[in-house]
CSV table of C-alpha atoms and ligand atoms in Angstrom, one decimal:
chain,number,residue,atom,x,y,z
A,1,MET,CA,3.9,-1.7,-50.2
A,2,ALA,CA,3.8,2.0,-50.2
A,3,ASP,CA,6.6,4.7,-50.3
A,4,VAL,CA,9.6,2.7,-49.8
A,5,ASP,CA,12.5,4.7,-48.4
A,6,SER,CA,15.3,4.4,-51.1
A,7,ASP,CA,18.1,5.5,-48.7
A,8,SER,CA,17.5,2.6,-46.4
A,9,PRO,CA,19.9,-0.3,-46.4
A,10,HIS,CA,16.8,-2.5,-45.9
A,11,PRO,CA,14.2,-0.8,-48.0
A,12,GLN,CA,11.7,-3.7,-47.8
A,13,PHE,CA,11.4,-3.0,-44.0
A,14,VAL,CA,11.1,0.8,-44.2
A,15,VAL,CA,7.5,1.5,-45.3
A,16,GLU,CA,5.0,4.3,-44.6
A,17,ASP,CA,2.0,2.0,-44.3
A,18,PRO,CA,1.9,-1.9,-44.5
A,19,TYR,CA,-1.9,-1.8,-43.6
A,20,PRO,CA,-3.3,-1.7,-47.2
A,21,ASP,CA,-1.3,-5.0,-47.9
A,22,TRP,CA,-2.4,-6.6,-44.7
A,23,ALA,CA,-6.0,-5.7,-45.5
A,24,SER,CA,-5.6,-7.5,-49.0
A,25,ALA,CA,-4.1,-10.5,-47.2
A,26,ARG,CA,-7.1,-10.7,-44.8
A,27,ALA,CA,-9.5,-10.5,-47.7
A,28,GLU,CA,-7.6,-13.2,-49.7
A,29,ALA,CA,-6.8,-15.8,-47.0
A,30,SER,CA,-6.2,-15.2,-43.3
A,31,VAL,CA,-3.4,-17.8,-43.4
A,32,SER,CA,-1.1,-17.8,-46.4
A,33,GLU,CA,1.9,-19.8,-47.5
A,34,LEU,CA,4.9,-18.0,-48.9
A,35,GLU,CA,8.6,-18.4,-49.7
A,36,PHE,CA,10.8,-16.5,-47.4
A,37,PHE,CA,14.6,-16.7,-48.1
A,38,GLY,CA,13.9,-20.1,-49.9
A,39,ARG,CA,12.1,-21.5,-46.9
A,40,THR,CA,8.3,-22.3,-46.8
A,41,SER,CA,6.8,-20.0,-44.3
A,42,TYR,CA,3.3,-18.8,-43.3
A,43,GLN,CA,1.8,-15.4,-42.6
A,44,VAL,CA,-1.3,-15.1,-40.4
A,45,SER,CA,-3.4,-11.9,-40.6
A,46,SER,CA,-6.8,-12.4,-39.0
A,47,PHE,CA,-7.5,-11.7,-35.3
A,48,GLU,CA,-9.1,-15.2,-34.7
A,49,ASN,CA,-6.1,-17.1,-36.2
A,50,VAL,CA,-3.4,-14.9,-34.7
A,51,GLU,CA,-5.1,-15.3,-31.3
A,52,ALA,CA,-5.4,-19.1,-31.8
A,53,ALA,CA,-1.7,-19.4,-32.7
A,54,LEU,CA,-0.6,-17.4,-29.7
A,55,ARG,CA,-2.7,-19.6,-27.5
A,56,ASP,CA,-1.1,-22.7,-28.7
A,57,SER,CA,2.5,-22.2,-27.7
A,58,GLU,CA,3.3,-26.0,-28.0
A,59,THR,CA,2.5,-26.1,-31.7
A,60,PHE,CA,3.6,-22.5,-32.5
A,61,SER,CA,6.9,-22.4,-30.7
A,62,SER,CA,8.8,-19.1,-29.8
A,63,SER,CA,12.2,-21.1,-30.2
A,64,ILE,CA,12.7,-19.3,-33.5
A,65,ASN,CA,13.5,-16.2,-31.5
A,66,LEU,CA,16.9,-17.9,-30.5
A,67,GLU,CA,17.6,-18.1,-34.3
A,68,THR,CA,16.7,-14.5,-35.1
A,69,MET,CA,17.3,-12.6,-31.9
A,70,GLY,CA,19.9,-15.1,-30.2
A,71,PRO,CA,23.0,-13.7,-32.0
A,72,TYR,CA,22.2,-10.3,-30.5
A,73,MET,CA,20.5,-10.9,-27.3
A,74,GLY,CA,21.9,-14.2,-26.1
A,75,GLN,CA,19.6,-16.6,-24.1
A,76,VAL,CA,16.3,-14.8,-24.1
A,77,LEU,CA,13.1,-15.4,-22.3
A,78,LEU,CA,11.2,-14.7,-25.5
A,79,ALA,CA,12.8,-18.0,-27.1
A,80,LYS,CA,12.0,-20.3,-24.2
A,81,ASN,CA,9.2,-22.7,-24.1
A,82,GLY,CA,7.1,-24.8,-21.5
A,83,ASP,CA,8.3,-25.1,-17.8
A,84,GLU,CA,11.8,-23.6,-18.5
A,85,HIS,CA,10.0,-20.5,-19.8
A,86,THR,CA,7.8,-20.3,-16.7
A,87,ARG,CA,10.8,-20.6,-14.2
A,88,TYR,CA,12.7,-17.8,-16.0
A,89,ARG,CA,9.7,-15.6,-16.3
A,90,ASN,CA,9.0,-15.9,-12.7
A,91,LEU,CA,12.3,-14.7,-11.9
A,92,VAL,CA,11.6,-11.2,-13.2
A,93,SER,CA,7.8,-11.0,-13.1
A,94,THR,CA,7.6,-9.6,-9.7
A,95,ALA,CA,9.5,-6.5,-10.8
A,96,PHE,CA,6.8,-5.8,-13.4
A,97,ARG,CA,3.6,-6.5,-11.3
A,98,ALA,CA,1.1,-3.7,-10.9
A,99,SER,CA,1.7,-3.5,-7.2
A,100,ARG,CA,5.5,-3.1,-7.5
A,101,LEU,CA,5.0,-0.4,-10.2
A,102,GLU,CA,3.3,1.9,-7.6
A,103,HIS,CA,6.8,2.3,-6.1
A,104,TRP,CA,8.2,3.3,-9.5
A,105,LYS,CA,5.4,5.7,-10.2
A,106,THR,CA,6.3,8.3,-7.6
A,107,GLU,CA,10.1,7.4,-7.5
A,108,LEU,CA,10.9,7.4,-11.1
A,109,ILE,CA,8.1,7.7,-13.7
A,110,GLU,CA,6.5,11.2,-12.6
A,111,PRO,CA,9.8,12.9,-11.9
A,112,THR,CA,11.2,11.6,-15.3
A,113,ILE,CA,8.4,13.1,-17.3
A,114,HIS,CA,8.3,16.3,-15.4
A,115,ASN,CA,12.0,16.8,-15.7
A,116,LEU,CA,11.7,16.3,-19.5
A,117,LEU,CA,8.7,18.8,-19.7
A,118,ASP,CA,10.6,21.3,-17.6
A,119,ALA,CA,13.1,21.6,-20.4
A,120,ILE,CA,10.5,22.6,-23.0
A,121,ALA,CA,7.5,24.2,-21.1
A,122,CYS,CA,8.9,27.7,-21.5
A,123,GLU,CA,9.8,27.3,-25.2
A,124,GLY,CA,6.3,27.3,-26.8
A,125,ARG,CA,7.5,24.9,-29.5
A,126,ALA,CA,9.0,21.4,-29.3
A,127,ASP,CA,9.3,18.2,-31.2
A,128,LEU,CA,7.5,15.8,-28.8
A,129,VAL,CA,9.3,12.8,-30.2
A,130,ALA,CA,12.9,14.1,-29.9
A,131,ASP,CA,12.4,16.1,-26.7
A,132,VAL,CA,10.0,13.8,-24.8
A,133,THR,CA,8.8,10.4,-26.0
A,134,ARG,CA,12.2,9.1,-27.4
A,135,GLN,CA,13.9,9.9,-24.0
A,136,TYR,CA,11.1,9.0,-21.5
A,137,PRO,CA,10.6,5.2,-21.5
A,138,VAL,CA,14.3,4.4,-22.0
A,139,GLN,CA,15.1,6.5,-18.8
A,140,ILE,CA,12.5,4.6,-16.9
A,141,ILE,CA,13.7,1.1,-17.9
A,142,ALA,CA,17.3,2.3,-17.2
A,143,GLY,CA,16.1,3.4,-13.7
A,144,ILE,CA,14.4,0.2,-13.0
A,145,MET,CA,17.3,-1.9,-14.1
A,146,GLY,CA,19.8,0.2,-12.1
A,147,VAL,CA,21.8,1.7,-15.1
A,148,PRO,CA,23.0,5.3,-14.5
A,149,LEU,CA,20.3,7.5,-16.1
A,150,GLU,CA,22.9,9.8,-17.7
A,151,ASP,CA,23.8,7.0,-20.2
A,152,HIS,CA,20.3,6.5,-21.5
A,153,ALA,CA,21.2,8.0,-25.0
A,154,THR,CA,23.9,5.4,-25.6
A,155,PHE,CA,21.5,2.7,-24.3
A,156,HIS,CA,18.8,3.8,-26.7
A,157,GLU,CA,21.2,3.4,-29.6
A,158,TRP,CA,22.3,0.1,-28.6
A,159,ALA,CA,18.8,-1.1,-27.9
A,160,GLU,CA,17.7,0.1,-31.4
A,161,GLN,CA,20.7,-1.7,-33.0
A,162,ILE,CA,20.1,-5.0,-31.1
A,163,ASN,CA,16.4,-4.9,-32.0
A,164,THR,CA,17.1,-4.4,-35.6
A,165,GLY,CA,20.0,-7.0,-35.5
A,166,PRO,CA,18.5,-9.3,-38.0
A,167,LEU,CA,18.5,-6.4,-40.6
A,168,ASP,CA,22.0,-5.2,-39.9
A,169,PRO,CA,23.9,-8.0,-38.2
A,170,GLU,CA,27.3,-6.2,-38.1
A,171,LYS,CA,25.8,-3.4,-36.0
A,172,GLY,CA,23.6,-5.6,-34.0
A,173,VAL,CA,26.6,-7.8,-32.9
A,174,ALA,CA,28.7,-4.7,-32.1
A,175,ALA,CA,25.9,-3.1,-30.0
A,176,SER,CA,25.4,-6.4,-28.2
A,177,ARG,CA,29.0,-6.6,-27.3
A,178,ALA,CA,29.3,-2.9,-26.3
A,179,MET,CA,26.2,-3.2,-24.1
A,180,ARG,CA,27.7,-6.4,-22.4
A,181,GLU,CA,31.1,-4.5,-21.8
A,182,TYR,CA,29.3,-1.4,-20.4
A,183,LEU,CA,27.1,-3.7,-18.1
A,184,THR,CA,29.8,-5.9,-16.8
A,185,PRO,CA,31.1,-3.6,-14.0
A,186,ILE,CA,27.5,-2.9,-13.0
A,187,VAL,CA,26.7,-6.6,-12.8
A,188,GLU,CA,29.9,-7.4,-10.9
A,189,ASP,CA,29.1,-4.5,-8.4
A,190,ARG,CA,25.6,-5.9,-7.8
A,191,ARG,CA,27.0,-9.4,-7.3
A,192,LEU,CA,28.9,-8.0,-4.3
A,193,GLU,CA,26.5,-5.4,-3.1
A,194,PRO,CA,22.9,-5.9,-4.1
A,195,ARG,CA,20.7,-2.8,-4.4
A,196,ASP,CA,16.9,-2.1,-5.0
A,197,ASP,CA,17.2,-2.6,-8.8
A,198,LEU,CA,16.4,-5.3,-11.4
A,199,ILE,CA,20.1,-6.2,-12.2
A,200,SER,CA,20.5,-7.1,-8.4
A,201,ASP,CA,17.4,-9.3,-8.7
A,202,ILE,CA,18.6,-11.0,-11.8
A,203,VAL,CA,22.2,-11.5,-10.6
A,204,HIS,CA,21.1,-13.1,-7.3
A,205,ALA,CA,18.1,-15.1,-8.7
A,206,GLU,CA,18.4,-18.9,-8.4
A,207,ILE,CA,16.8,-21.6,-10.5
A,208,ASP,CA,16.9,-25.2,-8.8
A,209,GLY,CA,19.3,-23.7,-6.2
A,210,ARG,CA,21.7,-22.4,-8.8
A,211,ARG,CA,22.5,-18.8,-9.7
A,212,LEU,CA,22.0,-17.8,-13.4
A,213,ASP,CA,25.0,-18.2,-15.7
A,214,ASP,CA,26.3,-15.1,-17.6
A,215,GLU,CA,24.7,-16.0,-20.8
A,216,HIS,CA,21.2,-15.8,-19.1
A,217,ILE,CA,22.1,-12.8,-17.1
A,218,TYR,CA,23.1,-10.8,-20.1
A,219,GLY,CA,20.3,-12.3,-22.1
A,220,PHE,CA,17.8,-10.9,-19.8
A,221,LEU,CA,19.4,-7.5,-19.8
A,222,ARG,CA,19.8,-7.3,-23.5
A,223,LEU,CA,16.1,-8.2,-23.9
A,224,LEU,CA,14.7,-5.9,-21.2
A,225,MET,CA,16.5,-2.8,-22.4
A,226,PRO,CA,15.0,-2.8,-26.0
A,227,ALA,CA,11.7,-4.2,-24.8
A,228,GLY,CA,11.4,-1.3,-22.4
A,229,ALA,CA,12.8,1.4,-24.6
A,230,GLU,CA,11.8,0.7,-28.1
A,231,THR,CA,8.1,0.0,-27.8
A,232,THR,CA,6.3,2.4,-25.5
A,233,PHE,CA,7.8,5.6,-26.9
A,234,ARG,CA,6.5,4.7,-30.4
A,235,VAL,CA,2.9,4.1,-29.1
A,236,MET,CA,3.0,7.3,-27.1
A,237,GLY,CA,4.1,9.1,-30.3
A,238,SER,CA,1.2,7.6,-32.2
A,239,CYS,CA,-1.3,8.4,-29.5
A,240,LEU,CA,-0.2,12.0,-29.4
A,241,PHE,CA,-0.3,12.0,-33.3
A,242,ALA,CA,-3.9,10.6,-33.3
A,243,LEU,CA,-4.9,13.3,-30.6
A,244,LEU,CA,-3.2,16.2,-32.4
A,245,SER,CA,-4.7,15.2,-35.7
A,246,LYS,CA,-8.3,15.5,-34.2
A,247,PRO,CA,-8.3,18.8,-32.2
A,248,SER,CA,-11.9,18.4,-31.1
A,249,VAL,CA,-11.1,15.0,-29.5
A,250,LEU,CA,-7.9,16.5,-27.9
A,251,GLN,CA,-10.0,19.2,-26.4
A,252,ARG,CA,-12.4,16.6,-25.0
A,253,VAL,CA,-9.6,14.5,-23.5
A,254,VAL,CA,-8.0,17.7,-21.9
A,255,ALA,CA,-11.3,18.4,-20.2
A,256,GLU,CA,-12.2,14.7,-19.4
A,257,ARG,CA,-9.1,12.9,-18.3
A,258,GLU,CA,-10.8,9.5,-17.9
A,259,LEU,CA,-10.6,9.5,-21.7
A,260,VAL,CA,-6.8,9.2,-21.6
A,261,PRO,CA,-6.8,5.4,-21.0
A,262,GLU,CA,-9.5,5.1,-23.8
A,263,ALA,CA,-7.1,7.1,-26.2
A,264,ILE,CA,-4.2,4.7,-25.2
A,265,GLU,CA,-6.2,1.5,-25.8
A,266,GLU,CA,-7.5,2.7,-29.0
A,267,THR,CA,-3.9,3.5,-30.2
A,268,LEU,CA,-2.7,0.1,-29.0
A,269,ARG,CA,-5.4,-1.2,-31.4
A,270,TRP,CA,-5.0,1.1,-34.3
A,271,GLU,CA,-1.2,1.5,-34.3
A,272,THR,CA,0.7,-0.9,-32.2
A,273,SER,CA,4.5,-0.3,-32.2
A,274,VAL,CA,5.2,-4.1,-32.5
A,275,THR,CA,3.3,-5.2,-35.5
A,276,MET,CA,4.3,-8.9,-35.7
A,277,VAL,CA,5.8,-11.9,-33.7
A,278,SER,CA,7.5,-14.9,-34.9
A,279,ARG,CA,7.0,-18.6,-34.2
A,280,VAL,CA,8.0,-21.9,-35.7
A,281,LEU,CA,5.9,-25.0,-36.1
A,282,THR,CA,6.9,-28.0,-33.9
A,283,ARG,CA,4.5,-30.3,-35.8
A,284,GLU,CA,2.1,-30.4,-38.8
A,285,THR,CA,-1.1,-28.5,-38.1
A,286,SER,CA,-3.9,-26.8,-39.8
A,287,LEU,CA,-5.0,-23.2,-39.2
A,288,GLY,CA,-7.6,-21.2,-41.1
A,289,GLY,CA,-8.1,-24.3,-43.4
A,290,VAL,CA,-4.5,-24.3,-44.4
A,291,GLU,CA,-2.3,-27.4,-43.9
A,292,MET,CA,1.0,-26.2,-42.4
A,293,SER,CA,4.2,-28.2,-42.3
A,294,LYS,CA,6.4,-29.0,-39.4
A,295,GLY,CA,9.5,-26.8,-39.0
A,296,ALA,CA,8.1,-23.8,-41.0
A,297,PRO,CA,8.5,-20.3,-39.6
A,298,VAL,CA,5.2,-18.4,-39.0
A,299,MET,CA,4.8,-14.7,-38.9
A,300,LEU,CA,1.8,-13.6,-36.7
A,301,LEU,CA,0.7,-10.2,-37.9
A,302,THR,CA,-0.6,-8.6,-34.7
A,303,GLY,CA,-0.9,-5.3,-36.3
A,304,SER,CA,-3.1,-6.7,-39.0
A,305,ALA,CA,-5.3,-8.7,-36.5
A,306,ASN,CA,-6.0,-5.5,-34.5
A,307,ARG,CA,-7.5,-4.0,-37.8
A,308,ASP,CA,-9.4,-7.2,-38.7
A,309,GLU,CA,-12.8,-6.0,-40.2
A,310,ALA,CA,-14.4,-9.3,-38.8
A,311,ARG,CA,-13.7,-8.0,-35.4
A,312,HIS,CA,-14.0,-4.1,-35.6
A,313,ASP,CA,-16.2,-1.7,-37.6
A,314,ARG,CA,-14.2,0.8,-39.5
A,315,PRO,CA,-10.9,-0.7,-38.3
A,316,GLU,CA,-8.6,1.8,-40.1
A,317,GLU,CA,-10.2,4.6,-38.2
A,318,TRP,CA,-8.8,5.8,-34.8
A,319,ASP,CA,-12.0,6.3,-32.8
A,320,ILE,CA,-11.9,7.1,-29.1
A,321,ASP,CA,-15.5,6.3,-28.7
A,322,ARG,CA,-15.3,2.8,-30.1
A,323,ALA,CA,-16.9,0.6,-27.5
A,324,ASP,CA,-14.7,-2.6,-28.3
A,325,LYS,CA,-11.1,-1.7,-28.4
A,326,SER,CA,-9.8,-5.2,-28.0
A,327,HIS,CA,-6.4,-5.9,-29.4
A,328,LEU,CA,-3.3,-8.2,-29.5
A,329,ALA,CA,-0.7,-5.5,-29.2
A,330,PHE,CA,0.7,-7.1,-26.1
A,331,GLY,CA,0.5,-10.5,-27.7
A,332,TRP,CA,-1.4,-13.4,-25.9
A,333,GLY,CA,-0.9,-16.6,-24.0
A,334,ARG,CA,2.5,-17.7,-22.6
A,335,HIS,CA,4.6,-14.8,-23.8
A,336,LEU,CA,2.1,-12.1,-23.1
A,337,CYS,CA,4.1,-8.9,-22.8
A,338,LEU,CA,5.7,-8.7,-19.3
A,339,GLY,CA,5.9,-4.9,-19.4
A,340,MET,CA,2.3,-4.2,-20.3
A,341,HIS,CA,1.4,-2.7,-16.9
A,342,LEU,CA,4.5,-0.6,-16.9
A,343,ALA,CA,3.8,0.5,-20.5
A,344,ARG,CA,0.2,1.5,-19.7
A,345,MET,CA,1.3,3.4,-16.6
A,346,GLU,CA,4.1,5.2,-18.5
A,347,LEU,CA,1.6,6.1,-21.2
A,348,GLU,CA,-1.1,7.4,-19.0
A,349,ILE,CA,1.2,9.5,-16.8
A,350,GLY,CA,3.1,10.8,-19.7
A,351,ILE,CA,0.2,11.9,-21.8
A,352,ASN,CA,-1.6,13.4,-18.7
A,353,ALA,CA,1.5,15.4,-17.9
A,354,ILE,CA,1.9,16.7,-21.5
A,355,LEU,CA,-1.7,17.8,-21.4
A,356,ASP,CA,-1.3,19.4,-18.0
A,357,ARG,CA,2.1,21.2,-18.8
A,358,LEU,CA,1.6,22.2,-22.5
A,359,PRO,CA,-1.7,24.1,-22.7
A,360,ASP,CA,-3.3,24.9,-26.2
A,361,LEU,CA,-1.3,22.1,-27.7
A,362,GLU,CA,-1.4,21.8,-31.5
A,363,LEU,CA,0.6,20.7,-34.4
A,364,ASP,CA,2.9,23.3,-35.6
A,365,PRO,CA,1.4,24.6,-38.9
A,366,ALA,CA,4.8,25.7,-40.2
A,367,ALA,CA,6.3,22.1,-39.8
A,368,PRO,CA,5.9,19.3,-42.2
A,369,THR,CA,2.8,17.1,-41.7
A,370,PRO,CA,4.0,14.2,-39.4
A,371,GLY,CA,3.2,10.6,-40.3
A,372,ILE,CA,3.5,7.1,-38.7
A,373,ARG,CA,5.9,4.9,-40.5
A,374,GLY,CA,7.7,1.5,-40.2
A,375,TYR,CA,7.0,-2.2,-40.8
A,376,ALA,CA,7.8,-4.5,-37.9
A,377,PHE,CA,8.2,-1.3,-35.5
A,378,ARG,CA,5.9,1.7,-36.2
A,379,GLY,CA,5.6,5.2,-34.8
A,380,PRO,CA,6.1,8.8,-35.9
A,381,ASP,CA,9.7,10.1,-36.4
A,382,SER,CA,8.9,13.6,-35.3
A,383,LEU,CA,5.8,15.5,-33.9
A,384,GLN,CA,6.6,19.3,-34.0
A,385,VAL,CA,4.0,21.1,-31.9
A,386,ARG,CA,3.3,24.6,-30.5
A,387,PHE,CA,1.7,25.5,-27.1
A,388,ARG,CA,1.2,28.3,-24.8
A,389,PRO,CA,4.6,28.7,-23.0
A,390,ALA,CA,4.8,28.7,-19.3
A,391,ALA,CA,5.8,31.8,-17.5
A,392,THR,CA,9.6,31.9,-16.8
B,1,HEM,C1,3.4,-0.4,-25.8
B,1,HEM,C2,4.6,-1.0,-25.4
B,1,HEM,C3,4.8,-2.4,-25.7
B,1,HEM,C4,4.3,-3.3,-26.7
B,1,HEM,C5,3.4,-2.9,-27.8
B,1,HEM,C6,4.9,-4.6,-26.4
B,1,HEM,C7,4.6,-5.6,-27.2
B,1,HEM,C8,5.0,-7.0,-26.8
B,1,HEM,C9,4.6,-8.2,-27.5
B,1,HEM,C10,3.7,-8.3,-28.8
B,1,HEM,C11,5.1,-9.3,-26.9
B,1,HEM,C12,4.9,-10.8,-27.1
B,1,HEM,C13,6.1,-11.2,-28.0
B,1,HEM,C14,5.8,-12.6,-28.6
B,1,HEM,O1,4.8,-13.3,-28.3
B,1,HEM,O2,6.8,-13.2,-29.2
B,1,HEM,C15,6.0,-8.7,-25.7
B,1,HEM,C16,6.7,-9.5,-25.0
B,1,HEM,C17,7.5,-9.0,-23.9
B,1,HEM,N1,7.6,-7.6,-23.5
B,1,HEM,FE1,6.5,-6.1,-24.4
B,1,HEM,N2,5.7,-4.5,-25.3
B,1,HEM,C18,5.7,-3.3,-24.8
B,1,HEM,C19,6.2,-2.7,-23.7
B,1,HEM,C20,7.2,-3.5,-22.9
B,1,HEM,C21,7.9,-2.9,-21.8
B,1,HEM,C22,7.7,-1.5,-21.2
B,1,HEM,C23,8.6,-4.0,-21.2
B,1,HEM,C24,9.6,-3.9,-20.1
B,1,HEM,C25,10.7,-4.2,-20.0
B,1,HEM,C26,8.3,-5.2,-22.1
B,1,HEM,C27,8.9,-6.4,-21.8
B,1,HEM,C28,8.6,-7.6,-22.5
B,1,HEM,C29,9.1,-8.9,-22.3
B,1,HEM,C30,10.2,-9.2,-21.3
B,1,HEM,C31,8.5,-9.8,-23.2
B,1,HEM,C32,8.7,-11.3,-23.3
B,1,HEM,C33,7.8,-12.0,-22.4
B,1,HEM,C34,8.0,-13.5,-22.5
B,1,HEM,O3,8.6,-14.0,-23.4
B,1,HEM,O4,7.5,-14.2,-21.6
B,1,HEM,N3,7.4,-4.8,-23.0
B,1,HEM,N4,5.8,-7.4,-25.7
């Protein structure tokens, strides 16, 4: 594991680049047994086997997420199985369907990105992470949910702390409580007067003729906030990093905008923000020739799968012209990312707006070279750029 950050309270999770270790894992055995906190566990690193495990949600159960994320999120969709999962997922899936997103495109997504770019377009210099990508998806998910947009910074902090709860339980629990306290008056307001927002949909949703209890309502809200805020902004940063690192490709993309979705898909393959998902075995099984025992946790390395040399030539390389960009960045099967259409829409609109509004965009040569870092969640911390300022 390279370049561990010694200031981190959890140094094993703060790495510059886990991909070399995962390449070695794939070369040795695509399914390997390991001891994790004294418990027999498995790690799956190849595309074929990660996909097979994701498809078999009865054997590879998501209920482990209640153990790991439950203390911070409560009753979450991500931890449900079978018919119960289908019923809960159906409650919110309409809000994220491609047809519904057209409404958010003009009402929320385009105004949000342009508002952020208005603040920097005349400056000629910016940090695209701090000034744009870190603020953009969190404002969108806050808008879709119906949370006041001016509170998005606090929400971002809570979302981050809830997401990394297993690494810092004290902060995770405090953030989870704070988010619930903050949301309570909004939830109560929507109970009485529903509006055109997701909190109203969730509060008034019924399963078998009964409204959701508070544990499920806040469980949904505590999952959607981090899921919407913490993921897309990192992929957007990595996509901009890839383009800025290859100025000739950036020039092509500026001139041929149909390449923007290609850049996004290749980034999702090359540097997804969510590099792994957890499962637990409901029965004995065998995968990749390895016998696996019932009750064992399984880590499915989607990031590693996306760089499997059995699937892609030169997998470590970001190549916009790659014909096959297939990936498991959004998972697969029952828990396939509910927000993937929203994420793709935010990325496409956001990157196009940056290319339109910040001409002659390049990395700032006076700034330190940026890098993508992280283990379970990856993205660049900063992207300092310069561009031709807009006339004031
Ligand atoms: C590029 C951005 C994103 C990435 C890489 C990503 C990745 C993922 C992955 C890998 C899963 C599957 C987890 C599992 O199988 O255990 C997932 C599920 C989920 N994602 Fe995303 N996601 C992104 C954006 C979003 C957005 C914008 C939302 C909107 C709120 C969202 C909401 C969800 C939800 C609710 C689930 C759980 C679905 C279920 O359990 O049925 N995601 N995501």
